[in-house]
Short mmCIF file of C-alpha atoms in Angstrom, two decimals:
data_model
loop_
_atom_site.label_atom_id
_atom_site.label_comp_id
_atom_site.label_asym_id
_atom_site.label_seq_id
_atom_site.Cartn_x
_atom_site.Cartn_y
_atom_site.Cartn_z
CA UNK A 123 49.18 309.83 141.34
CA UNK A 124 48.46 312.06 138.37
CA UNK A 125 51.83 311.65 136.53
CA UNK A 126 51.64 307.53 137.43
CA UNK A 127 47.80 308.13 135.62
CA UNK A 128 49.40 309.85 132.50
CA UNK A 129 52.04 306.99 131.75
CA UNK A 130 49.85 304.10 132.08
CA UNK A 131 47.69 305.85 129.75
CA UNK A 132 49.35 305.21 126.58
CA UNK A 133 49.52 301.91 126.92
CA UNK A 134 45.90 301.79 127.31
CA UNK A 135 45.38 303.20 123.89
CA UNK A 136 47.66 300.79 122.05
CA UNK A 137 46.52 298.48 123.17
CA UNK A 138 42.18 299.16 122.23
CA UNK A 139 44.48 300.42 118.83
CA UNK A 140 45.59 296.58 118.43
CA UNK A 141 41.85 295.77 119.12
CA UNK A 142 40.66 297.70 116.93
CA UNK A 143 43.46 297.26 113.92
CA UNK A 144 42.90 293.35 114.53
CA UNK A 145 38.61 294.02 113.94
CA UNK A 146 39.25 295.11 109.91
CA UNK A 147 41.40 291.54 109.96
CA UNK A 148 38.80 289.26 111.23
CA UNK A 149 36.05 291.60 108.94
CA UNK A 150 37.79 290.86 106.04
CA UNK A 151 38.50 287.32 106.71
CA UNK A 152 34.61 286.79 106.85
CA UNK A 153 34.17 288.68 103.78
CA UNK A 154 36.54 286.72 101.88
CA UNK A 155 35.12 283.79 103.00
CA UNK A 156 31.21 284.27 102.36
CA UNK A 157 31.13 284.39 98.75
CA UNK A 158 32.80 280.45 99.14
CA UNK A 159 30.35 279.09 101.06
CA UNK A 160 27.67 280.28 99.13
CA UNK A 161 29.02 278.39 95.88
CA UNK A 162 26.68 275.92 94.78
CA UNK A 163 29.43 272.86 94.41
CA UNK A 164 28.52 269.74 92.56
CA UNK A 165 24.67 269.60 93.73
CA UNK A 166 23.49 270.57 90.30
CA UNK A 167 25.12 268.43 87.99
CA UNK A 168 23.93 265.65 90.64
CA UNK A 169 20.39 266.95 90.12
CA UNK A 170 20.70 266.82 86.27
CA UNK A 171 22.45 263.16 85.89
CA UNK A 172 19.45 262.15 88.22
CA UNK A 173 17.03 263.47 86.22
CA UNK A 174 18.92 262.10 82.74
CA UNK A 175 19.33 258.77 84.29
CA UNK A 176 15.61 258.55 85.29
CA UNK A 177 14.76 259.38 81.40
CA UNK A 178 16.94 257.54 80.17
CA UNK A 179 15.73 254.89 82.01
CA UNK A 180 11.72 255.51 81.45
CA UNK A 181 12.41 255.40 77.58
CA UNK A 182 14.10 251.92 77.66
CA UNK A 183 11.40 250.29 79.76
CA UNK A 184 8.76 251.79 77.57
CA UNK A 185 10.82 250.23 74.89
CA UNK A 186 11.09 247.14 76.17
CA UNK A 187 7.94 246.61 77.19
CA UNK A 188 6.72 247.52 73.25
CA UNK A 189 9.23 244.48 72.08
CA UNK A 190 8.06 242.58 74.58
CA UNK A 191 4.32 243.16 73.59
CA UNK A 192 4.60 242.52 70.25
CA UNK A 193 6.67 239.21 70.66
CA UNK A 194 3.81 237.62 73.44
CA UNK A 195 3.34 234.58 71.51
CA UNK A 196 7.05 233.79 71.30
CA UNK A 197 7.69 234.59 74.92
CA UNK A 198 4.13 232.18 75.27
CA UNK A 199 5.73 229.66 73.09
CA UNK A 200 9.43 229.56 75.12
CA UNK A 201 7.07 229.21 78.71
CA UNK A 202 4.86 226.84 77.82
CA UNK A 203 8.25 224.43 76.38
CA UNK A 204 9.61 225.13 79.72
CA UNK A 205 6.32 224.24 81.47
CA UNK A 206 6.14 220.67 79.28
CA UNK A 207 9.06 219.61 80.80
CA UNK A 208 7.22 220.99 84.51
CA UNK A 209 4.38 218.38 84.03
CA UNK A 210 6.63 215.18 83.31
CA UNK A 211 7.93 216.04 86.30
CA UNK A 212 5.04 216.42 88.42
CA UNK A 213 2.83 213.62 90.07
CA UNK A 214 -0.25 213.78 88.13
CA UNK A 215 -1.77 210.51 87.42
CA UNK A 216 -0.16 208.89 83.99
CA UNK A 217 -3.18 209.25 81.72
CA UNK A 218 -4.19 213.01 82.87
CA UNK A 219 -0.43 213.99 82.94
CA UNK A 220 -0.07 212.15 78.78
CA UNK A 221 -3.79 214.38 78.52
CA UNK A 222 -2.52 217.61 79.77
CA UNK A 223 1.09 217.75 77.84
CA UNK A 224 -0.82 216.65 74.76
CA UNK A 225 -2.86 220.13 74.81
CA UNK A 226 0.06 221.94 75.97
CA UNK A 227 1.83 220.69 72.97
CA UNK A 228 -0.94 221.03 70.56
CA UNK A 229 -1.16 224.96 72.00
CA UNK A 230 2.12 225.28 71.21
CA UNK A 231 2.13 224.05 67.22
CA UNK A 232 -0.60 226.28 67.15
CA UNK A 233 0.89 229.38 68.50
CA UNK A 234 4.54 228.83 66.21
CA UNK A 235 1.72 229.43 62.97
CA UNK A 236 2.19 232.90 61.54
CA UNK A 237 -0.89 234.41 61.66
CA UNK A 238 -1.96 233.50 65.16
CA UNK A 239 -3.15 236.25 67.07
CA UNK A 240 -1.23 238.10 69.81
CA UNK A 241 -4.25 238.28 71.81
CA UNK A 242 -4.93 234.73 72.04
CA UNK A 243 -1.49 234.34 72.97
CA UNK A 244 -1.85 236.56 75.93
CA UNK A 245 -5.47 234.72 76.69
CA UNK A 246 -3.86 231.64 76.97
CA UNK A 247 -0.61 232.70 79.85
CA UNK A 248 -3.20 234.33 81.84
CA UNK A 249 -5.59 231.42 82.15
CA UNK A 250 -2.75 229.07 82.64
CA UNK A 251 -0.15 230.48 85.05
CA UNK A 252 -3.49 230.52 87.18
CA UNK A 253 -4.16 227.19 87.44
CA UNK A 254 -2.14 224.70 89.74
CA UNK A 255 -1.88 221.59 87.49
CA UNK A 256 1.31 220.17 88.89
CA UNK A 257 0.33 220.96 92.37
CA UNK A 258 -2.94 219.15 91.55
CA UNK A 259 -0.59 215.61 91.37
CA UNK A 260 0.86 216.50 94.83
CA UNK A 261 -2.93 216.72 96.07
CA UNK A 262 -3.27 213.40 95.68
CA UNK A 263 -0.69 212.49 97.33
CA UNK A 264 -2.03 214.49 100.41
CA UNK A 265 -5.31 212.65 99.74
CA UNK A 266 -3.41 208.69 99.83
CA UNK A 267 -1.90 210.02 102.89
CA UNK A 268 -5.28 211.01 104.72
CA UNK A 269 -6.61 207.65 103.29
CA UNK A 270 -3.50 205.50 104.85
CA UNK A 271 -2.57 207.47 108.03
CA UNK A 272 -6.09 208.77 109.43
CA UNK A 273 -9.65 207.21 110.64
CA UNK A 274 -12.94 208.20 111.17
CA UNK A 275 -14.21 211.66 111.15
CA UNK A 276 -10.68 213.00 110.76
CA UNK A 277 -10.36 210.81 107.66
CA UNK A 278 -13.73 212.21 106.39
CA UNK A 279 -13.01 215.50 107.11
CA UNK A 280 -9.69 215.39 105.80
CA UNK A 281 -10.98 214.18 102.53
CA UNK A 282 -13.66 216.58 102.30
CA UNK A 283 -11.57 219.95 102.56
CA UNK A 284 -9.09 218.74 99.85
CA UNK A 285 -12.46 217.99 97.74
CA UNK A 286 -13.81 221.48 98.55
CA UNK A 287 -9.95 223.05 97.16
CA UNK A 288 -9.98 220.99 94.24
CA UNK A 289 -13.84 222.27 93.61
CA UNK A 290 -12.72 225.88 94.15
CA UNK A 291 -9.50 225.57 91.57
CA UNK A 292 -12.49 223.85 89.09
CA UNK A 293 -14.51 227.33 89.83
CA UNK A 294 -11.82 229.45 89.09
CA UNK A 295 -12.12 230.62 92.54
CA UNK A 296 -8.65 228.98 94.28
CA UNK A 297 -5.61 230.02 92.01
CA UNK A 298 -1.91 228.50 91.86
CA UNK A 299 -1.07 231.02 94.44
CA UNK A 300 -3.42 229.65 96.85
CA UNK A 301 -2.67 225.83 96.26
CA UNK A 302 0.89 226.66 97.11
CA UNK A 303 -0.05 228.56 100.07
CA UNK A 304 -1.90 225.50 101.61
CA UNK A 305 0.70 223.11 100.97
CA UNK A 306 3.61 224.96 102.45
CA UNK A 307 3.70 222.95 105.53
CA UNK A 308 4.38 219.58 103.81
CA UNK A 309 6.88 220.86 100.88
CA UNK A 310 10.53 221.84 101.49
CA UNK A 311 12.91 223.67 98.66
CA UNK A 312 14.73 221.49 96.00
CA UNK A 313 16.24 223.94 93.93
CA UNK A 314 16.85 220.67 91.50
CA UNK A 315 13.29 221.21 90.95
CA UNK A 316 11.71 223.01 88.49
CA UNK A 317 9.07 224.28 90.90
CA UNK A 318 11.32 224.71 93.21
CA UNK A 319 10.14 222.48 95.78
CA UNK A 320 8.80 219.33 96.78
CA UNK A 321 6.71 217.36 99.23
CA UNK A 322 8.51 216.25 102.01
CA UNK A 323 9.12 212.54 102.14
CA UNK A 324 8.09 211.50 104.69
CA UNK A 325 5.29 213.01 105.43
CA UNK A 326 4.07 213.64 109.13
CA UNK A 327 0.38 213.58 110.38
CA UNK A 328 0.87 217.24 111.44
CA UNK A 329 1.94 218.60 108.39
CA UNK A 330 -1.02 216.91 106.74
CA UNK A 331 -3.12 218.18 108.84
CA UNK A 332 -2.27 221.89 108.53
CA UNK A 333 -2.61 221.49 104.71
CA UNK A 334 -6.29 220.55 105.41
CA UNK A 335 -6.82 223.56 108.05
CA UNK A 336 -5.85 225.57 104.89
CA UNK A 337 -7.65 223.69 102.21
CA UNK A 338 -10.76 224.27 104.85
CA UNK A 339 -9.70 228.36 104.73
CA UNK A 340 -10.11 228.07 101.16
CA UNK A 341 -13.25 226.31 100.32
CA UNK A 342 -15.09 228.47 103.21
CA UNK A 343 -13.33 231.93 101.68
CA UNK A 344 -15.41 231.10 98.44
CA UNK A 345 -18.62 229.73 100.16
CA UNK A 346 -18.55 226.43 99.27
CA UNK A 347 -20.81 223.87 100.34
CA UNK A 348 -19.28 222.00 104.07
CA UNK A 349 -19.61 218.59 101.61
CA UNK A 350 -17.42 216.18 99.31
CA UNK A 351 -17.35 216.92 95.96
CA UNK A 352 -16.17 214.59 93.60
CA UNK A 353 -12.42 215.03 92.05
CA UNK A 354 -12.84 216.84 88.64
CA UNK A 355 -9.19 215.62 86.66
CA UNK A 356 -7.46 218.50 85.63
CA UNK A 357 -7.12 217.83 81.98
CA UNK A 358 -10.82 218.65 81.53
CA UNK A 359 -10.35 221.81 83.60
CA UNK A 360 -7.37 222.50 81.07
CA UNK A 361 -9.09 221.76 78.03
CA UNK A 362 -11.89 224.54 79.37
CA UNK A 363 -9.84 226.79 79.91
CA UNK A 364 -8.09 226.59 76.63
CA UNK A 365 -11.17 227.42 75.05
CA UNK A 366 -12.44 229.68 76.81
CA UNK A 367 -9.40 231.50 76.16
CA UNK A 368 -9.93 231.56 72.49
CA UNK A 369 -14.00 232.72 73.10
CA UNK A 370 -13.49 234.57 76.27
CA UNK A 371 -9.84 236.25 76.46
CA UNK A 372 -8.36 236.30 79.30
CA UNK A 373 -8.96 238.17 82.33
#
């Protein structure tokens, strides 16, 4: 049993002396490979073409938006050509739509002078891209509906909430924004348009009547008297605006 012992033995120890030869191997592979995973790679130079790409990119809108400043009244000039062409298109009555491109017109001979001041300029396109002059056309048109197409107290009231809107865009109170909001249900996109959209044709009762659920929204958001108020055309409201843009500012 002792001799058997003494010859396995040998064998023993070569083979914990391949263990242990093979340990240095696997040690050193490790090794070699640590200092490679701790190389950065291409993580910096993403970092610094971020960060050159966002400055690059603050300078030129600062930039722009200096040029841009100090050519308002011929960027007012170019939108208020564009807007001309708007109001011929709209549905305004004849004689307030001849009215209101008459004073657009005359704004804009005024503005091409030399010494007219940026300010003004600025004054103006804040007081006008507020107020819904060719939706104020397509009111009517909601209004000769609700005159044709409805009776009684629905009439009444029908006419009454468009009154209060049109009394809230004379206050100041009821902005383009607004008028488009409450005639969504009865327009539909033309991209023919220059607005972009149109009344539908034909119109339905319940279309017309969700305008004046809106138009109701309105006039009680800005407190307004439950009562008709009489249609204010919106050349006048133009023309005060206009000057109050040269006494007032803007806004």
């Amino acid at each position: 049993m002792s001799a058997s012992n003494d010859e396995n033995a040998p064998a023993s120890d070569a083979s914990d002396a391949g263990v242990d030869s093979s340990s240095p191997s696997t040690n050193s592979d490790e090794t070699t490979n640590t200092p490679e995973q701790q190389e950065p790679g291409c993580m910096p130079i993403v970092i610094a073409c971020t960060l050159l790409m966002g400055i690059v990119s603050f300078v030129f809108c600062g930039v722009t938006t200096w040029v841009l400043f100090q050519k308002r009244t011929e960027v007012a000039v170019r939108t208020l050509v564009g807007y001309v062409d708007v109001i011929e298109q709209s549905l305004l009555p004849p004689d307030e739509k001849k009215s209101v491109i008459d004073q657009l017109e005359t704004t804009i001979k005024e503005m091409q002078a030399e010494d007219y001041p940026q300010e003004k300029a600025s004054a103006v396109m804040q007081r006008l891209v507020r107020l819904p002059i060719p939706q104020y056309g397509e009111l009517d048109v909601i209004d000769a509906y609700i005159e044709d197409h409805f009776e009684g107290d629905e009439r009444d009231n029908g006419l009454k909430q468009i009154s209060r809107l049109r009394r809230a865009i004379d206050r100041g109170k009821a902005t383009v924004i607004d008028v488009n909001d409450v005639l969504l249900p009865a327009t539909q996109v033309d991209t023919t348009h220059p607005l972009g959209r149109v009344l539908k044709q034909p119109l339905a009762d319940e279309q017309v009547r969700d305008v004046v659920e809106r138009a109701k929204l309105v006039g009680d958001r800005d407190d307004l008297a439950d009562q008709f108020f009489e249609r204010k055309p919106i050349d006048q409201i133009l023309e005060r605006e206009l000057k109050a843009a040269s006494s007032q500012g803007g806004f």
